[in-house]
Short mmCIF file of C-alpha atoms and ligand atoms in Angstrom, two decimals:
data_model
loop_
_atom_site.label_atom_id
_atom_site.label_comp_id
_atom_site.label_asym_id
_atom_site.label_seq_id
_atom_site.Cartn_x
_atom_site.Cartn_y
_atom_site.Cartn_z
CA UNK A 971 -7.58 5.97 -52.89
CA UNK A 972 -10.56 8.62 -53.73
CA UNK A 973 -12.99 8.02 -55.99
CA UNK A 974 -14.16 10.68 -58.27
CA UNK A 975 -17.64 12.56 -56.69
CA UNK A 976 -20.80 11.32 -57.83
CA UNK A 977 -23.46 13.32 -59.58
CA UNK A 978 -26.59 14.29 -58.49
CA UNK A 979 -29.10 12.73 -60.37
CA UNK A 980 -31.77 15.19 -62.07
CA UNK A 981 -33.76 16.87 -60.22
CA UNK A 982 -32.48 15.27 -56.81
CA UNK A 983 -33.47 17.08 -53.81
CA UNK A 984 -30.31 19.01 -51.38
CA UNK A 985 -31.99 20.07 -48.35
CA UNK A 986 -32.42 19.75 -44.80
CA UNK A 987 -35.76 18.95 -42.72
CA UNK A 988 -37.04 19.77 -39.65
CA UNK A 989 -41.00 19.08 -38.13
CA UNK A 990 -43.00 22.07 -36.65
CA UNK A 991 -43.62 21.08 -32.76
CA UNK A 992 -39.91 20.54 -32.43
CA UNK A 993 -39.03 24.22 -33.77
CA UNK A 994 -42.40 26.67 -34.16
CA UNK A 995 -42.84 27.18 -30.21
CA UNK A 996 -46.05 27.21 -28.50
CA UNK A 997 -48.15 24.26 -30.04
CA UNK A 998 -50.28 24.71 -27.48
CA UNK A 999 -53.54 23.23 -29.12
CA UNK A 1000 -51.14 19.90 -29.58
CA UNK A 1001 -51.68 16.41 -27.59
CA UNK A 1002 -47.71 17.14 -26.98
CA UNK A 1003 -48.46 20.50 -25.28
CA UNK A 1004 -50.52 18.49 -22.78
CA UNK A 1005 -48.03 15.46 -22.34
CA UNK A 1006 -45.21 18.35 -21.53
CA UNK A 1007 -47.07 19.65 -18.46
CA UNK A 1008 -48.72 16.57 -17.22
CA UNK A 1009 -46.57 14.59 -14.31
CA UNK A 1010 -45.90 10.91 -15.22
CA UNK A 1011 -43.98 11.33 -17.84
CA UNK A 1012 -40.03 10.94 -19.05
CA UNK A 1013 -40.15 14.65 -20.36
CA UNK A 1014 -37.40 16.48 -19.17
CA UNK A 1015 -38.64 19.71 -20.63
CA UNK A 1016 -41.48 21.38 -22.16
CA UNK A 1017 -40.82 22.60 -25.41
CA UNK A 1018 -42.31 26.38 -25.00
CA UNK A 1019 -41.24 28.85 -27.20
CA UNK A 1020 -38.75 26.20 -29.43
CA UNK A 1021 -36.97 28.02 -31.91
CA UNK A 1022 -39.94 30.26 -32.05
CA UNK A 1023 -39.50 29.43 -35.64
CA UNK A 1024 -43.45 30.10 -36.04
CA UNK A 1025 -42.75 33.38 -36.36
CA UNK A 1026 -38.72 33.26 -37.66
CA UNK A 1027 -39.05 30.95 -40.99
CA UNK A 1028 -38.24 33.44 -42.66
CA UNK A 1029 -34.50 33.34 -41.12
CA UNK A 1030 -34.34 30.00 -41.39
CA UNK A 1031 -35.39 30.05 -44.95
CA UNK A 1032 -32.60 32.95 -45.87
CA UNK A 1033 -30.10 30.52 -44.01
CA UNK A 1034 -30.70 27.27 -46.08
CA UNK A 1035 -30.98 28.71 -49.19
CA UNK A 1036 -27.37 30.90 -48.69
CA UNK A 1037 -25.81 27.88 -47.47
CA UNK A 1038 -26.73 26.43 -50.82
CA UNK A 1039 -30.05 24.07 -50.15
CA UNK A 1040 -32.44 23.29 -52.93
CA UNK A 1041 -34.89 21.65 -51.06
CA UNK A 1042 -36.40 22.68 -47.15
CA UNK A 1043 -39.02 19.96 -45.75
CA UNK A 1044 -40.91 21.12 -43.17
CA UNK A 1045 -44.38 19.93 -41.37
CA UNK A 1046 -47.66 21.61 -40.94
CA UNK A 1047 -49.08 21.54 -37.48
CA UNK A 1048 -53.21 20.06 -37.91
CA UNK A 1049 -53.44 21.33 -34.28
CA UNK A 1050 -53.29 24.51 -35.71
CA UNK A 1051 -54.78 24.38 -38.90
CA UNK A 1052 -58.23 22.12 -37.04
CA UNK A 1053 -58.27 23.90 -33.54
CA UNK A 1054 -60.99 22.71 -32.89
CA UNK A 1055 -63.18 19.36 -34.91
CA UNK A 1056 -64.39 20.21 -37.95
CA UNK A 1057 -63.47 23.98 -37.88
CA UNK A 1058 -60.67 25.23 -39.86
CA UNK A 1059 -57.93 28.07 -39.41
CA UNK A 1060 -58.29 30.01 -42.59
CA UNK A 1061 -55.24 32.10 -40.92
CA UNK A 1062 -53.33 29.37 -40.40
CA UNK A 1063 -53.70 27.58 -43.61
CA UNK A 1064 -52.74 31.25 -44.95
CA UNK A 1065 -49.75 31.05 -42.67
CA UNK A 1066 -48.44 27.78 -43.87
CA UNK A 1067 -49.28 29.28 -47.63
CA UNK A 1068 -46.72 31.83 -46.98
CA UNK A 1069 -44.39 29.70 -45.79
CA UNK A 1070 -44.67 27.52 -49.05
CA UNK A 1071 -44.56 30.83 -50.79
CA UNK A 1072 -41.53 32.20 -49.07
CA UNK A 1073 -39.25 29.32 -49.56
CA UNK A 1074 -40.11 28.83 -53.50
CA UNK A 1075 -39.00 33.26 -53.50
CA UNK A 1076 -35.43 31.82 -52.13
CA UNK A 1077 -35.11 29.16 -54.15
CA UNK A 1078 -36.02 26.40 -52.10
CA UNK A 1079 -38.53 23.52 -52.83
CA UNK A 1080 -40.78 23.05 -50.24
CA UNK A 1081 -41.41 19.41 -49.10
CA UNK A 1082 -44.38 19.41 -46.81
CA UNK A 1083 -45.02 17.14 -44.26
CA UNK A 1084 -48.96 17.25 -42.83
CA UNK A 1085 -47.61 15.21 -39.72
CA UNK A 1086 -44.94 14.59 -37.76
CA UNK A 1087 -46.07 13.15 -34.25
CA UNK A 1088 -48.72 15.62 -32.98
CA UNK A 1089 -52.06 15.64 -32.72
CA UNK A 1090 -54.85 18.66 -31.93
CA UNK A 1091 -55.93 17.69 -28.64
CA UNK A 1092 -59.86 17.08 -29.26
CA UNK A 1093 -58.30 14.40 -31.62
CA UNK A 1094 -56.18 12.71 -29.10
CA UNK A 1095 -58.96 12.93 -26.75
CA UNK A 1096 -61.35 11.42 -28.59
CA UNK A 1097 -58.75 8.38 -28.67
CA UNK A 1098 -56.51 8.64 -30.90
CA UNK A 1099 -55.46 6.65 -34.23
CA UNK A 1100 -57.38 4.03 -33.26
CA UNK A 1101 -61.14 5.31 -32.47
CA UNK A 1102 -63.66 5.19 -34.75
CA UNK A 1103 -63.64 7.91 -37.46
CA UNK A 1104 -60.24 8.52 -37.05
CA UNK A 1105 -58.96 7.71 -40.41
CA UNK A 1106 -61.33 9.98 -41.55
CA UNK A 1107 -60.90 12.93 -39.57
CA UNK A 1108 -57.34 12.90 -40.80
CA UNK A 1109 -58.29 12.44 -44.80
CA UNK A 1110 -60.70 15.55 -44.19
CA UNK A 1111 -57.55 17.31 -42.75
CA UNK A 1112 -55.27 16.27 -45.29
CA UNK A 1113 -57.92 17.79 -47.83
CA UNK A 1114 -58.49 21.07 -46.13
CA UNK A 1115 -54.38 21.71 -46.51
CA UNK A 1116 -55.13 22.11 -50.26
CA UNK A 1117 -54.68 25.72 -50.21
CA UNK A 1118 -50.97 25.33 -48.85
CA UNK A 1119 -50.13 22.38 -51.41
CA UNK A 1120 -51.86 22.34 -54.04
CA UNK A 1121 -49.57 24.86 -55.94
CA UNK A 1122 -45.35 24.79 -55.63
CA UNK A 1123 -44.97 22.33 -53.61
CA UNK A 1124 -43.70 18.91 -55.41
CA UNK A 1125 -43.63 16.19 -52.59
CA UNK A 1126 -45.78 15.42 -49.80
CA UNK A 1127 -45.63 13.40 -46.67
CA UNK A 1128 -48.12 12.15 -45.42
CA UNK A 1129 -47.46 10.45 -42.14
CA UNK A 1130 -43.76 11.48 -40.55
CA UNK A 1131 -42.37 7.90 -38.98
CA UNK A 1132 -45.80 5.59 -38.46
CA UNK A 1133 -43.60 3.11 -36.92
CA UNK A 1134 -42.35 4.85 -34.14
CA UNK A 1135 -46.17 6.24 -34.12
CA UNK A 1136 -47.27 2.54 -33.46
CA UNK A 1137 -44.57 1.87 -30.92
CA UNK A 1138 -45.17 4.92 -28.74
CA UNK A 1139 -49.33 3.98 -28.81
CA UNK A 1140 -48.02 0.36 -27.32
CA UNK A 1141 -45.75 2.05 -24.92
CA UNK A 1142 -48.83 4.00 -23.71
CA UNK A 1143 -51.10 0.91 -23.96
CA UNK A 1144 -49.16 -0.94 -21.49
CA UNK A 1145 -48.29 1.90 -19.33
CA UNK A 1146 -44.45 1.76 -19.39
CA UNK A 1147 -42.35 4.70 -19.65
CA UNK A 1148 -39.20 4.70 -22.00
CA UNK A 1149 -37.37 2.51 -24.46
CA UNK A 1150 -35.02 -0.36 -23.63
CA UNK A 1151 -31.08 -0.24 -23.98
CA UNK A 1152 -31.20 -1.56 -27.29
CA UNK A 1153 -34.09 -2.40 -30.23
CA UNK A 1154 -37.84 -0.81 -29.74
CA UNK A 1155 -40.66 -1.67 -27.94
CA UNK A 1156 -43.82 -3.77 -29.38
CA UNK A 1157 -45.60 -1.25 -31.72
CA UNK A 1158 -49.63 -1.80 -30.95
CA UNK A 1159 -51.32 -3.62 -33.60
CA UNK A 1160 -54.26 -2.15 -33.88
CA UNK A 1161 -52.39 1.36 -34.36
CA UNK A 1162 -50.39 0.01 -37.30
CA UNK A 1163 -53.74 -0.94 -38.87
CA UNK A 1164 -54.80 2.75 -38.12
CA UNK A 1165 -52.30 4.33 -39.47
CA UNK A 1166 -51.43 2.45 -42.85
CA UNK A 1167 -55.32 3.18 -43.62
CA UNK A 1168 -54.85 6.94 -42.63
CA UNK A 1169 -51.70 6.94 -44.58
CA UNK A 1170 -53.48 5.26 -47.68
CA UNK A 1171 -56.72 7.57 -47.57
CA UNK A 1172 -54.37 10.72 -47.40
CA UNK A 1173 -52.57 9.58 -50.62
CA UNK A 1174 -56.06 9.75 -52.17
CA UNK A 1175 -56.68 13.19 -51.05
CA UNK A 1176 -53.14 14.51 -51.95
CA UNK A 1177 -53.70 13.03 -55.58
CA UNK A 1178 -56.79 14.57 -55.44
CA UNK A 1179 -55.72 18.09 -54.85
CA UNK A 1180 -53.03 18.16 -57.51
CA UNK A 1181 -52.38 14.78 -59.75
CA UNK A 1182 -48.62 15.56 -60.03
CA UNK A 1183 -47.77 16.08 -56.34
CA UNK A 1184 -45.38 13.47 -55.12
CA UNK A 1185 -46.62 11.93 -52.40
CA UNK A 1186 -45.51 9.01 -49.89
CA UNK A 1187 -44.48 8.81 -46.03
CA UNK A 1188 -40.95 8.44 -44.02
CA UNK A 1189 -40.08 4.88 -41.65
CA UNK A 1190 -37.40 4.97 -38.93
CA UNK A 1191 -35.03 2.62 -39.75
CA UNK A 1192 -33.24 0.95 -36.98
CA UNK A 1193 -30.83 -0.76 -39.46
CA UNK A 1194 -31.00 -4.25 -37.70
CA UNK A 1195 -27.90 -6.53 -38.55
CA UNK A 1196 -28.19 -10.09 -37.54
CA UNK A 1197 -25.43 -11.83 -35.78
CA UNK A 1198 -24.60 -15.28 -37.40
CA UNK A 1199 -27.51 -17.43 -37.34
CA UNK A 1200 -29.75 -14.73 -36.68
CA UNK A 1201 -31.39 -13.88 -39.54
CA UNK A 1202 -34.85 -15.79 -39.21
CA UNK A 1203 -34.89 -14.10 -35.55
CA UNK A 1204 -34.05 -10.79 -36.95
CA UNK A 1205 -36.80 -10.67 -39.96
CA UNK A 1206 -39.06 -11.61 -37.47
CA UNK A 1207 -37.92 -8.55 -35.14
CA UNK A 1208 -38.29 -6.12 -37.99
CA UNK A 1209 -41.59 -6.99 -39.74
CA UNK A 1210 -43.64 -5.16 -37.53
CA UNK A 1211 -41.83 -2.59 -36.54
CA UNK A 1212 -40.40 -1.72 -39.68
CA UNK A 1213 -41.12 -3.81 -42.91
CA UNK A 1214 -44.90 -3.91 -42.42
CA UNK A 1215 -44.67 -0.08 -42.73
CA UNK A 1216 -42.19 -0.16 -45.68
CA UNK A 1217 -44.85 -2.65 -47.55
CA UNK A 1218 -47.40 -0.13 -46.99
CA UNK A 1219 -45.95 2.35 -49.59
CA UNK A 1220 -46.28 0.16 -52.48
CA UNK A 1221 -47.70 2.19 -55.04
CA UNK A 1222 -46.47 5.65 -53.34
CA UNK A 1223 -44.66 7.84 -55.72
CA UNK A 1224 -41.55 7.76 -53.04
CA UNK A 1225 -40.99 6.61 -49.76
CA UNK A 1226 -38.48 8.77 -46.89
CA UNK A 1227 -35.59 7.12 -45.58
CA UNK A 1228 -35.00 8.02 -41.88
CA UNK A 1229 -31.80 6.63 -40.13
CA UNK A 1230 -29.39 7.42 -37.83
CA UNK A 1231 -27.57 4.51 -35.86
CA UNK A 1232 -28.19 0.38 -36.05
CA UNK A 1233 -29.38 -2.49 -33.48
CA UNK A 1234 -27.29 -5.60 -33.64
CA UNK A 1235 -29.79 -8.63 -32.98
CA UNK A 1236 -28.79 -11.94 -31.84
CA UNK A 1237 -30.35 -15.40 -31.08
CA UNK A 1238 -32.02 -13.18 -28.08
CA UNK A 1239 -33.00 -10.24 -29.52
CA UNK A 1240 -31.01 -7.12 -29.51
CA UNK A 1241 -27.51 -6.35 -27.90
CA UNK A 1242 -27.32 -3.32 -27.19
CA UNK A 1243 -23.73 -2.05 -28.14
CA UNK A 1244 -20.22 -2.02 -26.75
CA UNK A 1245 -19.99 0.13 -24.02
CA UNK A 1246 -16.50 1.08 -25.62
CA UNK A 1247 -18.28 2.74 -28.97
CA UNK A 1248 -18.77 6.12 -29.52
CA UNK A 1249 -21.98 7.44 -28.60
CA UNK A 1250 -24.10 10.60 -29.97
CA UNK A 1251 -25.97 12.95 -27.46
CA UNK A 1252 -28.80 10.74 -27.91
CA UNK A 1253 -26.63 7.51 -26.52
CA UNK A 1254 -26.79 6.23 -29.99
CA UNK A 1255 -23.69 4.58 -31.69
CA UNK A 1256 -21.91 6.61 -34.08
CA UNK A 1257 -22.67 4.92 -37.27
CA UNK A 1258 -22.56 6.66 -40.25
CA UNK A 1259 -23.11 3.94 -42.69
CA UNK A 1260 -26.70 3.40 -41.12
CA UNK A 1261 -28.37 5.67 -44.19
CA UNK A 1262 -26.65 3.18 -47.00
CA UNK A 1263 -28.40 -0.24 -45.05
CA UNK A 1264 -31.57 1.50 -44.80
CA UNK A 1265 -31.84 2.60 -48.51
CA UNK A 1266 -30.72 -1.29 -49.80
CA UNK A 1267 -33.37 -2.54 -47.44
CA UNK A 1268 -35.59 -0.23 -48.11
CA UNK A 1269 -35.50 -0.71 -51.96
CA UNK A 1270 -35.18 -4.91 -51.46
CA UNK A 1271 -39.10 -4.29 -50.05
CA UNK A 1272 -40.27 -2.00 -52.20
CA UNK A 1273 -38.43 -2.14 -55.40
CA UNK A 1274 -37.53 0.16 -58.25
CA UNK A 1275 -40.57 1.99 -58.91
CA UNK A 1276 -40.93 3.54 -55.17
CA UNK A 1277 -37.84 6.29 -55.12
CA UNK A 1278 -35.90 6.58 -52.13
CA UNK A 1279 -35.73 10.05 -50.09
CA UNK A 1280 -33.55 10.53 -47.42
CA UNK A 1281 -35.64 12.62 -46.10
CA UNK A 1282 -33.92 12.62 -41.95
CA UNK A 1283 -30.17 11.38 -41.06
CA UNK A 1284 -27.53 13.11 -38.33
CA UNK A 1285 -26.50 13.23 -35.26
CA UNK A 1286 -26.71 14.50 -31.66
CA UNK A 1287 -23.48 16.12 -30.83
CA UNK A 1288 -21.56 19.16 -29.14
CA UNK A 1289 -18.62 18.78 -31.30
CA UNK A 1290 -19.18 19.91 -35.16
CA UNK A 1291 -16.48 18.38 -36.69
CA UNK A 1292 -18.29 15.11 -35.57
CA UNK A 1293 -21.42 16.05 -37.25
CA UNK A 1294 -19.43 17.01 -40.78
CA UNK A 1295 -17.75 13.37 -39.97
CA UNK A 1296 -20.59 11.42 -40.06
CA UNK A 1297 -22.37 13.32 -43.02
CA UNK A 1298 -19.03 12.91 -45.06
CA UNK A 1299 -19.73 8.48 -43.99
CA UNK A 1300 -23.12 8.96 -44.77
CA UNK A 1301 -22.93 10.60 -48.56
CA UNK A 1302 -20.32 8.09 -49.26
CA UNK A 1303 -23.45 5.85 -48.83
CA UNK A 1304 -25.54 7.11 -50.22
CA UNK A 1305 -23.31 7.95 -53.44
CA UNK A 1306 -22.58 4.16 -53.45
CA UNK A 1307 -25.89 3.40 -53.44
CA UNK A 1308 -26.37 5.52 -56.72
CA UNK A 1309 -23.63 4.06 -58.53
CA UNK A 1310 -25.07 0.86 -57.75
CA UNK A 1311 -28.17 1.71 -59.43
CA UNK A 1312 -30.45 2.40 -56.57
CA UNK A 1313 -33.25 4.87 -57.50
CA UNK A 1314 -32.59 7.21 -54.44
CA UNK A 1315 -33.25 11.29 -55.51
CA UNK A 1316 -32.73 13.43 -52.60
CA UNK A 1317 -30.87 13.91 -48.98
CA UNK A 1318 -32.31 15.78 -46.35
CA UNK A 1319 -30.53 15.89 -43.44
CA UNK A 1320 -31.80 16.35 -40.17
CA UNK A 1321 -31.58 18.87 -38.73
CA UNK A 1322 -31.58 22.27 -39.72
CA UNK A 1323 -31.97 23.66 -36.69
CA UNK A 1324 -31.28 22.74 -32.70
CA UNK A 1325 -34.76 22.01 -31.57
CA UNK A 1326 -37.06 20.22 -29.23
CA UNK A 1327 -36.17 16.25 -29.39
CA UNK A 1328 -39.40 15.20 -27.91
CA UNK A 1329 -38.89 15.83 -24.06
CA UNK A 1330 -35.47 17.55 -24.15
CA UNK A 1331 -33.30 20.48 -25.81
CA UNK A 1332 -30.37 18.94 -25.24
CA UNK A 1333 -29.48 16.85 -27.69
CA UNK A 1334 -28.23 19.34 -30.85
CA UNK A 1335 -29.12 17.75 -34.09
CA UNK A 1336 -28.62 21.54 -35.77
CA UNK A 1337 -26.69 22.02 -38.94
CA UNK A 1338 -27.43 25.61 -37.26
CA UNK A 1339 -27.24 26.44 -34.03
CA UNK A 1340 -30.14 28.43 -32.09
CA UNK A 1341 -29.65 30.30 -28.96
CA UNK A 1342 -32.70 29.46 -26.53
CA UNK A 1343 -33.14 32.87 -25.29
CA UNK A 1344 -32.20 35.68 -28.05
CA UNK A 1345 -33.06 32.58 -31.12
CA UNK A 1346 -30.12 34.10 -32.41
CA UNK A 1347 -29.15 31.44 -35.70
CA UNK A 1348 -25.59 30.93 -36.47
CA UNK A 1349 -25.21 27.89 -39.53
CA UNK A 1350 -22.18 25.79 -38.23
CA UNK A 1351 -19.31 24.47 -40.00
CA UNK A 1352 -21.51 21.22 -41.31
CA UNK A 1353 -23.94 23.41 -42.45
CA UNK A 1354 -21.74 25.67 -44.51
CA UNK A 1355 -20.01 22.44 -46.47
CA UNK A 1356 -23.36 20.44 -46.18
CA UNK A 1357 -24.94 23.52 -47.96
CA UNK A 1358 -21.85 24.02 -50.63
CA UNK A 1359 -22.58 20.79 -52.20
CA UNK A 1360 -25.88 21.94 -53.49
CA UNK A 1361 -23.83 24.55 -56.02
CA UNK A 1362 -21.40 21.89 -57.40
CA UNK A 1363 -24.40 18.65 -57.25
CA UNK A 1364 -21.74 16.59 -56.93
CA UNK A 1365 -21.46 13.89 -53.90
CA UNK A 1366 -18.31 13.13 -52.09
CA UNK A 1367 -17.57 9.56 -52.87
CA UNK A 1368 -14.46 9.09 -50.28
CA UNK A 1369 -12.29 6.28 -50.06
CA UNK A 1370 -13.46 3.27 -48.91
C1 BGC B 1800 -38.03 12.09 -35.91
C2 BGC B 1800 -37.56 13.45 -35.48
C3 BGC B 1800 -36.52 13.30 -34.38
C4 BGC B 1800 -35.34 12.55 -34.93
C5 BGC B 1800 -34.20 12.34 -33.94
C6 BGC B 1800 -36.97 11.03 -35.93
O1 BGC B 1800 -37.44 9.99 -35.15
O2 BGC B 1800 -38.77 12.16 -37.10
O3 BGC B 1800 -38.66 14.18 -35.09
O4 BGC B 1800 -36.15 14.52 -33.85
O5 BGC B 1800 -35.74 11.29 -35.40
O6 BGC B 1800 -34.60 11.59 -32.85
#
């Protein structure tokens, strides 16, 4: 049986995201740039030149908005805009200005993240999240971007994924190198702290440049499902690397929903899954329905007044017709969701482009596909029905 397609709510954003070290090319002044070319390290590849979209947003912006996007989120890099402490790129503020610019002259709304993993070097060298100052370093940052957002741009992210933020500073902390087979490593405490305070000073600032921005931050969602009689066990998994960061955006205008597979968890922890299941590039499982979890346990936390964004869900593959498969899964979530009253007003899907996934190009997240050496774009199949939904704003509720 199919249901008849849902309709977009008012307003809701269509778009795709992607985050600025993974596609610009040549971050250099970034903490990441160093971490590529040290030894030591689980980085397969440095990211170089990317998409060299630094220079090619323009493409990418004619792209989305033919395919049919409303909305484009993309992040600003600080390591570019603060080169150096307390000294500020009036070029590159101008460059992310045009950028803002440029996608409101195609028709799409910019939603700007200020960051998405990186760091300017003298920043990471100073320590990090958790040295003294650093809160503050990042609100002055936050308010020196007010000449990119404080005109056309309606929603702002703060802080990309805080959680995985945390859990990468306790990876460090203890010196080990990669994630287990299943669930996340022990995010560090005192970097949680760090960056719910960073996250709740930037607010301040955004409100401060422009009252009616629309501001909050995006959690990875792991989408943990107990076993029976492992619920307790569970909750107690998630709190602090998930729900503590969910919490935090109490009082945010609208928090982003990130999600792209689930972790079973039993008496022991997690189990990591079947090694029958279909896997992504990224040795995920295939799990489309991760994005409709996420939002219900998302909203249970935060309730009604926080509106949901998916604001990053796909998958890793080299076959396309997987990728249109899973979005197809994933919208019939989402459009359940909606019908079930859940405030939830936009879906951007990650990714717009192939790009750097932290330490490798391999896995292809692209709704358009970029060619390494000529950065040639060509929009795949997802990307052209993806995109076609923004013209009729109606979602594909499929049968159950
Ligand atoms: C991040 C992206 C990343 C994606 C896929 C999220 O954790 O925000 O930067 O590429 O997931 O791994």
């Amino acid at each position: 049986m199919t249901h008849t397609p849902v309709q977009f709510p008012e307003g809701f954003l269509w778009g795709a995201s992607t985050a600025a070290h993974q596609i610009e090319g040549n971050n250099t002044n970034s903490d990441w740039w160093v971490k590529e070319h040290s030894t030591g390290t689980n980085i397969q590849e440095p990211s170089l030149d990317a998409c060299d979209s630094y220079h090619r947003w323009d493409e990418d912006m004619d792209l989305l908005a033919s395919l049919g996007f409303t909305d484009y989120r993309f992040s600003v890099e600080w390591a570019r805009i603060e080169p150096a402490e307390g000294h500020f790129s009036r070029a590159e503020l101008a460059h992310y200005r045009r950028m803002v610019e440029g996608a409101v002259a195609r028709g799409l709304r910019p939603m700007i993240t200020l960051h998405h993993f990186t760091v300017p070097q003298w920043f990471e060298a100073r320590g990090g999240w958790t040295a003294e100052g650093a809160v503050e370093l990042f609100a002055r940052y936050v308010s020196a971007c007010a000449p990119v957002i404080a005109s056309d741009v309606s929603h702002v992210c703060t802080i990309n994924e805080p959680n995985m933020i945390a859990v990468m500073a306790g990876l460090a902390k203890r010196g080990e190198i990669g994630f287990p087979p299943a669930g996340l490593p022990f995010p560090d405490e005192d970097t949680t702290v760090a960056v719910v305070a960073a996250h709740h000073a930037a607010v301040k600032e955004v409100r401060a440049i422009d009252p009616s921005i629309k501001v909050g931050w995006t959690v990875a969602n792991q989408v943990y499902q107990a076993e029976p009689g492992a619920e307790a066990v569970t909750a107690a998994y998630r709190q602090p690397r998930e729900d503590v960061f969910i919490e935090a955006s109490r009082g945010d205008d609208w928090i982003g929903v990130q999600s792209y597979t689930r972790t079973k968890i039993g008496a022991d922890g997690p189990i990591p899954a079947p090694a029958d299941v279909e896997r992504t590039l990224t040795q995920w499982e295939y799990y489309p329905s991760a994005v409709g979890h996420a939002l219900r346990h998302t909203a249970e936390l935060v309730g009604p007044e926080v509106a949901l964004i998916v604001t990053e869900n796909g998958i890793a593959t080299d076959d396309d017709a997987r990728r249109s498969d899973y979005y197809a899964g994933a919208l019939n979530e989402v459009a359940a969701g909606l019908e079930d009253g859940l405030n939830i007003q936009g879906y951007l899907a990650w990714s717009a482009l192939d790009n750097y996934e932290w330490g490798s190009f391999k896995p292809t997240f692209g709704l358009i596909a970029v060619d390494l050496e000529t950065f040639e774009r060509t929009a795949r199949d997802s990307a052209k029905w993806l995109g076609s939904l923004g013209r009729t704003r109606e979602l594909p509720r499929l049968a159950d």
